[in-house]
PDB file of C-alpha atoms in Angstrom:
ATOM      1  CA  MET C   1      91.916 107.135  22.864  1.00  0.00           C
ATOM      2  CA  THR C   2      89.707 104.048  22.711  1.00  0.00           C
ATOM      3  CA  LEU C   3      90.662 101.228  25.075  1.00  0.00           C
ATOM      4  CA  LYS C   4      90.555  97.828  23.395  1.00  0.00           C
ATOM      5  CA  VAL C   5      89.189  94.865  25.350  1.00  0.00           C
ATOM      6  CA  VAL C   6      89.235  91.101  24.757  1.00  0.00           C
ATOM      7  CA  ILE C   7      86.788  88.851  26.604  1.00  0.00           C
ATOM      8  CA  ALA C   8      87.790  85.278  27.515  1.00  0.00           C
ATOM      9  CA  ASP C   9      84.950  83.189  28.943  1.00  0.00           C
ATOM     10  CA  ASP C  10      83.549  79.775  28.035  1.00  0.00           C
ATOM     11  CA  GLU C  11      79.939  80.906  28.447  1.00  0.00           C
ATOM     12  CA  ASP C  12      78.446  82.520  25.348  1.00  0.00           C
ATOM     13  CA  LEU C  13      75.865  84.411  27.380  1.00  0.00           C
ATOM     14  CA  ILE C  14      78.510  85.968  29.652  1.00  0.00           C
ATOM     15  CA  ARG C  15      80.608  87.081  26.685  1.00  0.00           C
ATOM     16  CA  ALA C  16      77.585  88.549  24.932  1.00  0.00           C
ATOM     17  CA  GLY C  17      76.479  90.435  28.045  1.00  0.00           C
ATOM     18  CA  LEU C  18      79.931  91.868  28.677  1.00  0.00           C
ATOM     19  CA  ARG C  19      80.255  92.919  25.043  1.00  0.00           C
ATOM     20  CA  VAL C  20      76.956  94.830  25.136  1.00  0.00           C
ATOM     21  CA  ILE C  21      77.968  96.671  28.322  1.00  0.00           C
ATOM     22  CA  ILE C  22      81.466  97.546  27.113  1.00  0.00           C
ATOM     23  CA  ASP C  23      80.600  98.528  23.543  1.00  0.00           C
ATOM     24  CA  ALA C  24      77.906 100.900  24.819  1.00  0.00           C
ATOM     25  CA  GLU C  25      80.514 102.867  26.759  1.00  0.00           C
ATOM     26  CA  PRO C  26      82.330 105.691  24.914  1.00  0.00           C
ATOM     27  CA  GLY C  27      86.064 105.093  24.788  1.00  0.00           C
ATOM     28  CA  LEU C  28      85.832 101.314  25.218  1.00  0.00           C
ATOM     29  CA  ARG C  29      85.530  98.667  22.508  1.00  0.00           C
ATOM     30  CA  VAL C  30      85.537  94.875  22.487  1.00  0.00           C
ATOM     31  CA  VAL C  31      87.940  93.772  19.741  1.00  0.00           C
ATOM     32  CA  GLY C  32      87.860  90.013  20.261  1.00  0.00           C
ATOM     33  CA  GLU C  33      86.522  87.058  22.199  1.00  0.00           C
ATOM     34  CA  ALA C  34      87.784  83.611  23.199  1.00  0.00           C
ATOM     35  CA  GLY C  35      85.820  80.659  24.508  1.00  0.00           C
ATOM     36  CA  ASP C  36      88.741  78.995  26.282  1.00  0.00           C
ATOM     37  CA  GLY C  37      92.190  79.817  27.553  1.00  0.00           C
ATOM     38  CA  ALA C  38      93.997  78.264  24.614  1.00  0.00           C
ATOM     39  CA  ALA C  39      92.243  80.614  22.185  1.00  0.00           C
ATOM     40  CA  VAL C  40      93.149  83.821  24.029  1.00  0.00           C
ATOM     41  CA  LEU C  41      96.787  84.144  22.949  1.00  0.00           C
ATOM     42  CA  PRO C  42      96.222  84.326  19.161  1.00  0.00           C
ATOM     43  CA  VAL C  43      93.380  86.813  19.655  1.00  0.00           C
ATOM     44  CA  VAL C  44      95.603  89.019  21.809  1.00  0.00           C
ATOM     45  CA  ARG C  45      98.492  88.812  19.358  1.00  0.00           C
ATOM     46  CA  ARG C  46      96.193  89.819  16.518  1.00  0.00           C
ATOM     47  CA  GLU C  47      94.192  92.563  18.239  1.00  0.00           C
ATOM     48  CA  ARG C  48      96.724  93.873  20.788  1.00  0.00           C
ATOM     49  CA  PRO C  49      94.131  94.819  23.435  1.00  0.00           C
ATOM     50  CA  ASP C  50      94.752  97.021  26.447  1.00  0.00           C
ATOM     51  CA  VAL C  51      92.786  94.772  28.811  1.00  0.00           C
ATOM     52  CA  VAL C  52      91.728  91.119  28.806  1.00  0.00           C
ATOM     53  CA  LEU C  53      88.711  90.116  30.903  1.00  0.00           C
ATOM     54  CA  MET C  54      89.636  86.587  31.949  1.00  0.00           C
ATOM     55  CA  ASP C  55      87.476  83.826  33.389  1.00  0.00           C
ATOM     56  CA  VAL C  56      89.543  81.426  35.495  1.00  0.00           C
ATOM     57  CA  ARG C  57      87.610  78.212  34.939  1.00  0.00           C
ATOM     58  CA  MET C  58      87.649  77.326  31.240  1.00  0.00           C
ATOM     59  CA  PRO C  59      88.180  74.153  29.186  1.00  0.00           C
ATOM     60  CA  ALA C  60      91.333  73.298  27.233  1.00  0.00           C
ATOM     61  CA  MET C  61      93.393  75.850  29.183  1.00  0.00           C
ATOM     62  CA  ASP C  62      92.265  77.631  32.332  1.00  0.00           C
ATOM     63  CA  GLY C  63      92.592  81.338  32.960  1.00  0.00           C
ATOM     64  CA  ILE C  64      95.610  80.883  35.217  1.00  0.00           C
ATOM     65  CA  GLN C  65      97.786  79.329  32.543  1.00  0.00           C
ATOM     66  CA  ALA C  66      96.420  81.730  29.930  1.00  0.00           C
ATOM     67  CA  THR C  67      97.288  84.696  32.159  1.00  0.00           C
ATOM     68  CA  ARG C  68     100.801  83.368  32.653  1.00  0.00           C
ATOM     69  CA  ARG C  69     101.276  83.199  28.891  1.00  0.00           C
ATOM     70  CA  LEU C  70      99.838  86.637  28.274  1.00  0.00           C
ATOM     71  CA  VAL C  71     102.036  88.450  30.782  1.00  0.00           C
ATOM     72  CA  ALA C  72     105.091  86.805  29.192  1.00  0.00           C
ATOM     73  CA  LEU C  73     104.460  88.633  25.906  1.00  0.00           C
ATOM     74  CA  ASP C  74     106.752  91.509  24.960  1.00  0.00           C
ATOM     75  CA  ASP C  75     103.929  94.044  25.268  1.00  0.00           C
ATOM     76  CA  PRO C  76     101.396  92.294  27.499  1.00  0.00           C
ATOM     77  CA  PRO C  77      97.838  93.488  28.078  1.00  0.00           C
ATOM     78  CA  LYS C  78      96.482  94.008  31.561  1.00  0.00           C
ATOM     79  CA  VAL C  79      94.502  91.012  32.787  1.00  0.00           C
ATOM     80  CA  LEU C  80      91.378  91.481  34.866  1.00  0.00           C
ATOM     81  CA  VAL C  81      89.896  88.274  36.258  1.00  0.00           C
ATOM     82  CA  VAL C  82      86.100  88.054  36.179  1.00  0.00           C
ATOM     83  CA  THR C  83      84.898  85.300  38.469  1.00  0.00           C
ATOM     84  CA  THR C  84      81.807  83.909  40.151  1.00  0.00           C
ATOM     85  CA  PHE C  85      83.321  83.264  43.577  1.00  0.00           C
ATOM     86  CA  GLU C  86      85.653  85.722  45.322  1.00  0.00           C
ATOM     87  CA  ASN C  87      87.097  83.042  47.615  1.00  0.00           C
ATOM     88  CA  ASP C  88      88.084  80.767  44.746  1.00  0.00           C
ATOM     89  CA  ASP C  89      91.724  79.675  45.047  1.00  0.00           C
ATOM     90  CA  HIS C  90      91.895  79.896  41.250  1.00  0.00           C
ATOM     91  CA  VAL C  91      91.547  83.665  41.611  1.00  0.00           C
ATOM     92  CA  TYR C  92      94.576  83.837  43.883  1.00  0.00           C
ATOM     93  CA  ASP C  93      96.586  81.700  41.461  1.00  0.00           C
ATOM     94  CA  ALA C  94      95.600  83.987  38.589  1.00  0.00           C
ATOM     95  CA  LEU C  95      96.771  87.009  40.571  1.00  0.00           C
ATOM     96  CA  ARG C  96     100.052  85.255  41.290  1.00  0.00           C
ATOM     97  CA  ALA C  97     100.346  84.507  37.580  1.00  0.00           C
ATOM     98  CA  GLY C  98     100.154  88.220  36.753  1.00  0.00           C
ATOM     99  CA  ALA C  99      96.533  89.376  36.725  1.00  0.00           C
ATOM    100  CA  SER C 100      96.119  92.955  37.930  1.00  0.00           C
ATOM    101  CA  GLY C 101      92.954  92.300  39.900  1.00  0.00           C
ATOM    102  CA  PHE C 102      89.572  90.645  39.875  1.00  0.00           C
ATOM    103  CA  LEU C 103      85.873  91.373  39.741  1.00  0.00           C
ATOM    104  CA  LEU C 104      82.816  89.296  40.490  1.00  0.00           C
ATOM    105  CA  LYS C 105      80.435  88.466  37.651  1.00  0.00           C
ATOM    106  CA  ARG C 106      77.639  90.049  39.659  1.00  0.00           C
ATOM    107  CA  THR C 107      79.479  93.404  39.661  1.00  0.00           C
ATOM    108  CA  ARG C 108      77.400  96.392  38.556  1.00  0.00           C
ATOM    109  CA  PRO C 109      78.059  97.510  34.948  1.00  0.00           C
ATOM    110  CA  ASP C 110      79.365 100.937  36.045  1.00  0.00           C
ATOM    111  CA  ASP C 111      81.887  99.284  38.365  1.00  0.00           C
ATOM    112  CA  LEU C 112      83.011  96.933  35.599  1.00  0.00           C
ATOM    113  CA  LEU C 113      83.652  99.844  33.235  1.00  0.00           C
ATOM    114  CA  GLN C 114      85.523 101.762  35.913  1.00  0.00           C
ATOM    115  CA  ALA C 115      87.624  98.683  36.691  1.00  0.00           C
ATOM    116  CA  ILE C 116      88.650  98.331  33.050  1.00  0.00           C
ATOM    117  CA  ARG C 117      89.775 101.950  32.964  1.00  0.00           C
ATOM    118  CA  LEU C 118      91.677 101.648  36.255  1.00  0.00           C
ATOM    119  CA  VAL C 119      93.527  98.513  35.221  1.00  0.00           C
ATOM    120  CA  ALA C 120      94.346  99.949  31.781  1.00  0.00           C
ATOM    121  CA  ALA C 121      95.852 102.981  33.547  1.00  0.00           C
ATOM    122  CA  GLY C 122      98.184 100.733  35.514  1.00  0.00           C
ATOM    123  CA  GLU C 123      96.253 100.552  38.769  1.00  0.00           C
ATOM    124  CA  SER C 124      95.542  97.314  40.631  1.00  0.00           C
ATOM    125  CA  LEU C 125      92.058  96.224  41.551  1.00  0.00           C
ATOM    126  CA  LEU C 126      92.049  94.328  44.829  1.00  0.00           C
ATOM    127  CA  PHE C 127      89.531  93.361  47.459  1.00  0.00           C
ATOM    128  CA  PRO C 128      91.683  93.347  50.613  1.00  0.00           C
ATOM    129  CA  ALA C 129      89.430  91.078  52.680  1.00  0.00           C
ATOM    130  CA  ALA C 130      89.195  88.476  49.919  1.00  0.00           C
ATOM    131  CA  ILE C 131      92.954  88.538  49.311  1.00  0.00           C
ATOM    132  CA  ARG C 132      93.615  88.079  53.037  1.00  0.00           C
ATOM    133  CA  THR C 133      91.281  85.078  53.121  1.00  0.00           C
ATOM    134  CA  LEU C 134      92.907  83.473  50.097  1.00  0.00           C
ATOM    135  CA  ALA C 135      96.437  84.215  51.301  1.00  0.00           C
ATOM    136  CA  GLY C 136      95.656  82.749  54.719  1.00  0.00           C
ATOM    137  CA  ARG C 137      95.178  79.348  53.123  1.00  0.00           C
ATOM    138  CA  ARG C 138      98.647  79.354  51.561  1.00  0.00           C
ATOM    139  CA  PRO C 139     101.961  78.303  53.145  1.00  0.00           C
ATOM    140  CA  ARG C 140     104.655  80.872  53.776  1.00  0.00           C
ATOM    141  CA  ALA C 141     107.311  81.247  51.098  1.00  0.00           C
ATOM    142  CA  HIS C 142     110.644  83.007  50.786  1.00  0.00           C
ATOM    143  CA  VAL C 143     110.367  86.235  48.786  1.00  0.00           C
ATOM    144  CA  PRO C 144     113.709  87.651  47.646  1.00  0.00           C
ATOM    145  CA  GLY C 145     114.085  91.338  48.348  1.00  0.00           C
ATOM    146  CA  ILE C 146     111.521  91.591  51.143  1.00  0.00           C
ATOM    147  CA  ASP C 147     114.300  92.046  53.702  1.00  0.00           C
ATOM    148  CA  ARG C 148     115.782  94.916  51.671  1.00  0.00           C
ATOM    149  CA  LEU C 149     112.799  97.214  52.151  1.00  0.00           C
ATOM    150  CA  THR C 150     113.406 100.344  54.183  1.00  0.00           C
ATOM    151  CA  GLY C 151     111.149 101.148  57.109  1.00  0.00           C
ATOM    152  CA  ARG C 152     109.124 103.645  55.090  1.00  0.00           C
ATOM    153  CA  GLU C 153     108.887 101.285  52.107  1.00  0.00           C
ATOM    154  CA  GLY C 154     107.550  98.667  54.511  1.00  0.00           C
ATOM    155  CA  ASP C 155     104.944 101.139  55.765  1.00  0.00           C
ATOM    156  CA  VAL C 156     103.848 101.794  52.196  1.00  0.00           C
ATOM    157  CA  LEU C 157     103.609  98.067  51.423  1.00  0.00           C
ATOM    158  CA  ARG C 158     101.444  97.450  54.502  1.00  0.00           C
ATOM    159  CA  LEU C 159      99.060 100.182  53.387  1.00  0.00           C
ATOM    160  CA  MET C 160      99.027  98.748  49.870  1.00  0.00           C
ATOM    161  CA  THR C 161      97.770  95.456  51.302  1.00  0.00           C
ATOM    162  CA  ARG C 162      94.807  97.400  52.685  1.00  0.00           C
ATOM    163  CA  GLY C 163      93.905  98.448  49.137  1.00  0.00           C
ATOM    164  CA  MET C 164      94.917 102.068  49.603  1.00  0.00           C
ATOM    165  CA  SER C 165      95.659 104.287  46.608  1.00  0.00           C
ATOM    166  CA  ASN C 166      98.722 106.540  46.427  1.00  0.00           C
ATOM    167  CA  THR C 167      96.555 109.485  47.469  1.00  0.00           C
ATOM    168  CA  GLU C 168      95.262 107.634  50.524  1.00  0.00           C
ATOM    169  CA  ILE C 169      98.737 106.428  51.479  1.00  0.00           C
ATOM    170  CA  ALA C 170     100.090 109.974  51.191  1.00  0.00           C
ATOM    171  CA  ALA C 171      97.377 111.231  53.539  1.00  0.00           C
ATOM    172  CA  GLU C 172      97.992 108.403  56.012  1.00  0.00           C
ATOM    173  CA  LEU C 173     101.764 108.972  56.131  1.00  0.00           C
ATOM    174  CA  VAL C 174     101.550 112.775  55.738  1.00  0.00           C
ATOM    175  CA  VAL C 175     103.868 112.856  52.721  1.00  0.00           C
ATOM    176  CA  SER C 176     103.456 113.944  49.111  1.00  0.00           C
ATOM    177  CA  GLN C 177     101.980 111.718  46.440  1.00  0.00           C
ATOM    178  CA  GLU C 178     105.267 111.933  44.542  1.00  0.00           C
ATOM    179  CA  THR C 179     107.061 110.548  47.585  1.00  0.00           C
ATOM    180  CA  VAL C 180     104.590 107.676  47.792  1.00  0.00           C
ATOM    181  CA  LYS C 181     104.981 106.999  44.073  1.00  0.00           C
ATOM    182  CA  THR C 182     108.754 106.770  44.566  1.00  0.00           C
ATOM    183  CA  HIS C 183     108.362 104.368  47.485  1.00  0.00           C
ATOM    184  CA  VAL C 184     105.913 102.191  45.545  1.00  0.00           C
ATOM    185  CA  GLY C 185     108.359 102.032  42.645  1.00  0.00           C
ATOM    186  CA  ASN C 186     111.159 101.007  45.002  1.00  0.00           C
ATOM    187  CA  VAL C 187     108.967  98.305  46.581  1.00  0.00           C
ATOM    188  CA  LEU C 188     108.099  96.845  43.191  1.00  0.00           C
ATOM    189  CA  ALA C 189     111.720  96.907  42.057  1.00  0.00           C
ATOM    190  CA  LYS C 190     113.088  95.249  45.203  1.00  0.00           C
ATOM    191  CA  LEU C 191     110.430  92.530  45.166  1.00  0.00           C
ATOM    192  CA  GLY C 192     110.676  91.978  41.423  1.00  0.00           C
ATOM    193  CA  ALA C 193     106.925  92.610  41.305  1.00  0.00           C
ATOM    194  CA  ARG C 194     105.137  93.432  38.051  1.00  0.00           C
ATOM    195  CA  ASP C 195     102.575  95.640  39.782  1.00  0.00           C
ATOM    196  CA  ARG C 196     100.930  96.405  43.131  1.00  0.00           C
ATOM    197  CA  THR C 197      98.978  93.158  43.077  1.00  0.00           C
ATOM    198  CA  GLN C 198     102.168  91.120  42.897  1.00  0.00           C
ATOM    199  CA  ALA C 199     103.682  93.173  45.717  1.00  0.00           C
ATOM    200  CA  VAL C 200     100.652  92.600  47.954  1.00  0.00           C
ATOM    201  CA  ILE C 201     100.789  88.855  47.340  1.00  0.00           C
ATOM    202  CA  ALA C 202     104.518  88.861  48.131  1.00  0.00           C
ATOM    203  CA  ALA C 203     103.800  90.676  51.408  1.00  0.00           C
ATOM    204  CA  TYR C 204     101.383  87.963  52.500  1.00  0.00           C
ATOM    205  CA  GLU C 205     103.333  84.960  51.214  1.00  0.00           C
ATOM    206  CA  SER C 206     106.543  86.081  52.912  1.00  0.00           C
ATOM    207  CA  GLY C 207     104.814  86.709  56.237  1.00  0.00           C
ATOM    208  CA  PHE C 208     105.747  90.393  56.061  1.00  0.00           C
ATOM    209  CA  VAL C 209     102.039  91.047  56.590  1.00  0.00           C
ATOM    210  CA  SER C 210      99.868  88.519  58.379  1.00  0.00           C
ATOM    211  CA  PRO C 211      96.578  87.542  56.687  1.00  0.00           C
ATOM    212  CA  SER C 212      95.003  87.475  60.134  1.00  0.00           C
TER     213      SER C 212
END
């Protein structure tokens, strides 16, 4: 199955470069582009991509608001933020809005392609140190459901904030991957989180995990 990708960036050169890299990879295809956030929604509705590569700083409508609109669709694509600066507060806001992760524009082509596949498969793409830094600049907030986590679900959430996969969490806790998958599902359900990224942000914002 070919994964369909839409690129949203206000720089023509960036879009062109990303298109060349993606279209050269078997199983991936760029099906549309947008030069600002306001133009992304109609492209997505028309092309129904699996993944949108989203710049956060664009004219007319930034990537944060565009992401918020995309994830509200009935069958939303995965959003992967592509940014210049990892410590940009706009990145954190885009993750809060529903993006599944972020990459730096200086990322190697092979890592970009792997990231697209991971996000399309439902995985989150996080850089734990960068998320901790960004979260540390935000005030604490009440997160409904955080106090309903069991002890083991809390253990799983803490390991998720470290960027661990289900396989790594299973090895750390000496349980099966199926058990971890069940705990992750319970964590997401109790926090009302769309994916692991949203759960990690909730852990930091609630103070359940300290950014320090």
